[in-house]
C-alpha positions as a printed Julia matrix, in Angstrom:
336×3 Matrix{Float64}:
   7.87   24.08  -76.38
  10.06   25.95  -73.91
   7.26   26.4   -71.35
   6.55   22.67  -71.56
  10.19   21.69  -70.92
  10.35   24.17  -68.04
   7.31   22.62  -66.4
   8.73   19.12  -66.92
  12.03   20.14  -65.31
  10.17   21.58  -62.3
   8.26   18.31  -61.82
  11.46   16.25  -62.01
  13.28   18.48  -59.5
  10.33   18.39  -57.1
  10.22   14.6   -57.28
  13.93   14.39  -56.58
  13.61   16.67  -53.57
  10.76   14.54  -52.21
  13.0    11.46  -52.32
  15.56   13.28  -50.19
  13.08   14.22  -47.45
  13.58   12.3   -44.16
  11.12    9.52  -43.31
   8.61   10.9   -40.82
   8.09    7.51  -39.14
   9.75    6.89  -35.77
  12.54    4.38  -35.23
  12.97    1.47  -32.81
  16.62    0.86  -32.06
  18.28   -2.39  -31.03
  19.85   -0.75  -27.96
  16.44   -0.26  -26.35
  16.07   -2.54  -23.35
  14.43   -3.21  -20.02
  17.11   -2.99  -17.34
  15.05   -5.25  -15.08
  13.4    -8.45  -16.3
  12.45  -10.07  -12.95
   9.77   -8.32  -10.89
   9.09   -9.32   -7.29
   6.33   -7.13   -5.85
   4.86   -7.63   -2.39
   1.19   -8.55   -2.59
  -1.38   -6.48   -0.74
   0.23   -3.11   -1.51
   0.78   -0.89   -4.54
   4.2    -1.61   -6.06
   5.59    0.76   -8.7
   8.72   -0.28  -10.61
  10.32    2.77  -12.21
  13.68    3.48  -13.82
  13.51    0.02  -15.38
  13.51    0.99  -19.07
  16.3     2.4   -21.23
  14.98    3.78  -24.55
  18.44    3.91  -26.09
  18.25    5.72  -29.42
  14.63    4.78  -30.14
  12.36    7.62  -31.14
   9.9     8.71  -28.48
   7.1     8.4   -27.63
   6.7     4.64  -27.64
   3.73    2.58  -26.51
   3.88   -0.47  -24.25
   1.51   -3.28  -23.45
   1.8    -6.63  -21.7
   0.98   -9.59  -23.95
   0.78  -13.33  -23.36
   0.65  -13.2   -19.56
   0.71  -16.81  -18.39
   1.68  -18.94  -15.43
   5.21  -20.31  -15.38
   3.96  -23.77  -16.4
   2.25  -22.33  -19.47
  -1.3   -22.32  -18.1
  -3.55  -19.32  -18.62
  -3.51  -16.69  -15.85
  -7.02  -15.23  -15.64
  -6.15  -13.69  -12.27
  -3.77  -11.32  -14.07
  -5.67  -10.96  -17.35
  -9.05  -10.08  -15.85
 -10.04   -6.67  -14.48
 -10.56   -5.93  -10.77
 -11.77   -2.87   -8.85
  -8.9    -0.86   -7.34
  -8.75    2.42   -5.44
  -7.26    5.37   -7.3
  -6.72    9.05   -6.51
  -9.08   11.38   -8.37
  -7.55   14.43   -6.69
  -4.14   14.91   -5.12
  -3.62   14.02   -1.47
  -1.38   16.52    0.33
  -1.81   15.83    4.06
  -3.97   18.88    4.8
  -7.28   17.01    4.64
  -9.45   17.64    7.72
 -11.64   14.52    7.79
 -11.95   10.95    6.6
 -14.76   12.1     4.32
 -12.47   14.63    2.65
  -9.84   11.96    2.06
 -12.34    9.46    0.69
 -13.81   12.19   -1.5
 -10.46   12.37   -3.28
 -10.44    8.65   -3.99
 -12.41    6.6    -6.45
 -12.63    3.08   -7.86
 -11.58    1.94  -11.33
 -11.22   -1.47  -12.94
  -7.66   -2.46  -13.77
  -5.6    -5.54  -14.43
  -3.69   -6.31  -11.23
  -0.29   -6.12  -12.96
   0.01   -3.37  -15.55
   2.57   -1.51  -17.59
   2.24    2.23  -17.98
   1.53    2.96  -21.59
   4.34    5.38  -22.4
   6.93    5.0   -19.6
   7.44    1.25  -19.34
   6.92    1.38  -15.58
   5.17   -1.62  -14.03
   2.51   -1.42  -11.33
   1.12   -4.2    -9.15
  -2.09   -3.05   -7.46
  -2.81   -3.69   -3.79
  -5.93   -5.72   -4.66
  -3.63   -8.6    -5.67
  -3.67  -11.13   -2.8
  -1.98  -14.49   -2.27
  -5.27  -16.36   -1.95
  -5.65  -16.17   -5.75
  -2.37  -14.75   -7.13
   0.58  -17.13   -7.13
   3.39  -16.11   -4.8
   6.83  -17.41   -3.93
   8.06  -20.12   -3.55
   5.88  -20.74   -6.63
   7.67  -19.91   -9.89
   5.01  -17.32  -10.64
   4.37  -15.92  -14.1
   5.98  -15.27  -17.48
   4.95  -12.47  -19.83
   6.04  -10.56  -22.91
   6.03   -6.83  -23.56
   5.14   -5.25  -26.9
   6.8    -1.91  -27.63
   5.62    0.06  -30.65
   5.62    3.38  -32.45
   4.98    4.4   -36.04
   8.28    2.76  -36.97
   7.08   -0.72  -36.04
   6.94   -3.14  -33.13
   9.42   -4.94  -30.94
   8.88   -7.65  -28.35
  10.67   -8.36  -25.09
  10.15  -12.02  -24.3
   9.96  -14.17  -21.19
   9.96  -11.51  -18.53
   9.26  -12.83  -15.04
   6.82  -11.94  -12.27
   7.35  -13.64   -8.88
   5.36  -11.9    -6.14
   6.11  -12.2    -2.44
   3.33  -12.91    0.04
   1.65  -10.07    1.89
   3.48   -8.33    4.71
   0.76   -6.21    6.32
   3.18   -3.73    7.86
   6.76   -2.49    7.76
   9.18   -2.85    9.43
   8.14   -6.46    9.15
   8.72   -9.56   11.24
   7.34  -11.87    8.52
   9.32  -14.16    6.23
   8.74  -12.8     2.7
   8.37  -16.28    1.17
   6.47  -18.29    3.78
   4.49  -15.4     5.24
   5.18  -16.72    8.75
   6.43  -14.64   11.66
  10.16  -15.07   12.22
  10.19  -12.94   15.38
   7.54  -11.45   17.61
   8.45   -7.79   17.29
  10.52   -5.08   15.63
  12.57   -2.22   17.04
  11.78    1.5    17.2
  13.36    3.85   14.69
  14.27    6.58   17.2
  15.29    6.29   20.86
  16.88    9.51   22.07
  17.87   10.61   25.55
  15.66    8.12   27.43
  17.08    6.88   30.73
  16.05    3.67   32.44
  14.28    4.02   35.79
  16.27    1.22   37.46
  19.81    1.76   36.15
  19.64    5.4    34.98
  21.49    4.34   31.82
  20.48    5.55   28.4
  18.18    3.06   26.72
  18.72    1.97   23.13
  16.52    0.46   20.46
  17.37   -3.07   21.65
  15.77   -2.27   25.03
  12.4    -1.51   23.43
  10.28   -3.79   21.27
   7.44   -2.7    18.99
   4.47   -4.98   18.37
   1.77   -4.59   15.72
  -1.53   -6.07   16.84
  -4.68   -6.21   14.71
  -7.82   -6.12   16.85
 -11.1    -7.69   15.76
 -14.58   -6.36   16.28
 -13.86   -2.67   15.67
 -14.93   -0.29   12.91
 -11.93   -1.21   10.76
 -10.43    2.26   10.43
  -8.5     3.02   13.65
  -4.96    3.03   14.94
  -3.99    3.05   18.62
  -0.66    3.62   20.34
   0.11    1.93   23.66
   3.11    1.85   25.99
   3.87   -0.98   28.43
   6.59   -1.78   30.97
   8.68   -4.92   31.4
   5.69   -6.83   32.85
   3.39   -5.52   30.1
   1.65   -3.17   32.5
   0.26   -0.01   30.92
   2.28    3.2    30.92
  -0.03    6.22   30.75
   0.44    7.98   27.37
   0.16   11.28   29.23
   3.67   10.58   30.56
   4.84   11.56   27.07
   3.7    15.06   27.93
   5.37   17.12   25.2
   4.15   14.95   22.33
   2.41   16.86   19.55
  -0.53   14.5    19.55
  -2.2    16.18   16.58
   0.85   15.33   14.44
   1.43   11.73   15.53
  -0.49   10.37   12.53
  -2.85   11.78    9.92
  -5.9    10.78   11.92
  -9.07   12.29   13.34
 -11.27   12.27   16.45
  -8.38   11.44   18.78
  -9.33    9.72   22.04
  -6.61    9.63   24.72
  -7.06    7.6    27.9
  -4.7     6.38   30.61
  -4.2     3.22   28.52
  -3.84    4.31   24.9
  -4.41    7.02   22.32
  -6.64    6.19   19.35
  -7.27    7.89   15.99
  -9.65    7.29   13.12
  -7.56    6.88    9.98
  -7.72    6.03    6.31
  -5.58    3.14    5.09
  -2.93    2.48    3.97
  -0.65    4.45    6.28
   0.79    6.61    4.85
  -1.8     7.04    2.11
   0.84    7.6    -0.56
   4.48    8.68   -0.78
   3.82   12.42   -0.71
   5.88   14.02    2.12
   3.75   15.57    4.87
   4.23   16.48    8.52
   3.09   12.94    9.37
   5.79   11.19    7.32
   9.5    10.83    6.85
  11.17   13.43    4.63
  10.78   11.18    1.58
   7.13   10.43    2.3
   7.82    6.7     2.05
   6.83    5.96    5.66
   4.65    7.38    8.4
   6.65    8.84   11.28
   5.11    8.85   14.77
   7.12   10.59   17.5
   6.45   10.62   21.26
   8.23   13.08   23.53
   8.71   14.02   27.16
  11.04   16.24   29.14
  12.61   15.9    32.56
  15.19   17.71   34.69
  18.37   15.7    35.09
  21.36   16.11   37.4
  22.86   19.58   37.3
  19.42   21.06   36.64
  19.74   20.21   32.93
  16.7    19.82   30.71
  16.6    16.43   29.02
  14.39   16.15   25.94
  13.5    12.53   25.24
  12.08   11.06   22.03
  10.67    7.65   21.12
   9.71    7.2    17.47
   8.74    4.74   14.79
   8.86    5.01   11.0
   6.41    2.51    9.54
   3.79    1.48    6.99
   0.5    -0.33    7.48
  -0.97   -1.69    4.25
  -3.89   -3.74    5.55
  -7.03   -1.94    6.62
  -8.28   -2.68   10.14
  -8.07   -1.68   13.79
  -4.38   -1.73   14.59
  -2.49   -1.28   17.84
   1.17   -0.29   17.9
   2.57   -1.28   21.29
   5.9     0.04   22.59
   7.21   -2.52   25.07
  10.01   -1.35   27.37
  11.39   -4.84   27.69
  14.44   -4.34   29.91
  13.3    -1.47   32.13
  10.73    1.29   32.07
  11.76    4.87   31.26
  12.54    7.39   33.95
   9.98   10.19   33.74
  10.56   11.84   37.14
  13.05   14.66   37.65
  16.34   13.94   39.43
């Protein structure tokens, strides 16, 4: 009998130990939350919303999905529930690509919903294929949606989150009203104006003396950007006057053509292609950075290095001109 009782005791002890083992399912805590519940992307460009989710003490990983996407009035929203072709990167872009073909070879097309949540991070993404001709934009009240969060411990729902897109702004800095989509001024100002003297007054010019205009030209191949310079009367200033410009670094473009009127590049859109820092962008990579330079000898035989620059984005594919208009007086290029 002793062996039998010994075996019985072992079974009882083992069962007791099993009861004391921790549950291997994950937990969903009540302190988990989205720190942002209203999303206002700009249509016509990729918008990533990050840093918007606080997991609290929930066990990771968790899975997310958008459920019950509908218009604010309760109607169905097929424009945000259906799938559309969007451009994605198959290989990393790093700014060293030597041709349009090489850039396009790194991109592909996939079908996605136009507004998505990343499965494990909770980040939201509005794709650039979303346009105001079929997606509701402000001043419309937009959309309402819920988010399902889950792991092996269960599910939790975040209700009545809001999506209110702004209309397209094809470039930045922008002169368009974000709600109406109408121009509120004709131009923007340059980002950099350094050591440029006016020809008439010899004073240093500032950003308020120079206007920048974005002009989309029709009838071209749809993949170019041109830079032009004009005086107070809108007469052409020869780009060659900006003699120390590193023309190969003005923009990530190809097959440059420089004439007495403008300099043109073949480019891939958008500009910049993503937010990876390159020699063609700001230090953050968020904007393209085009700099134009010249030098002259000033009084006292001093060398003056002059810079005119613009930090910008262009989201809409086409044949764009960026025109620098010296509105108050033209720059002094000649030596003193």
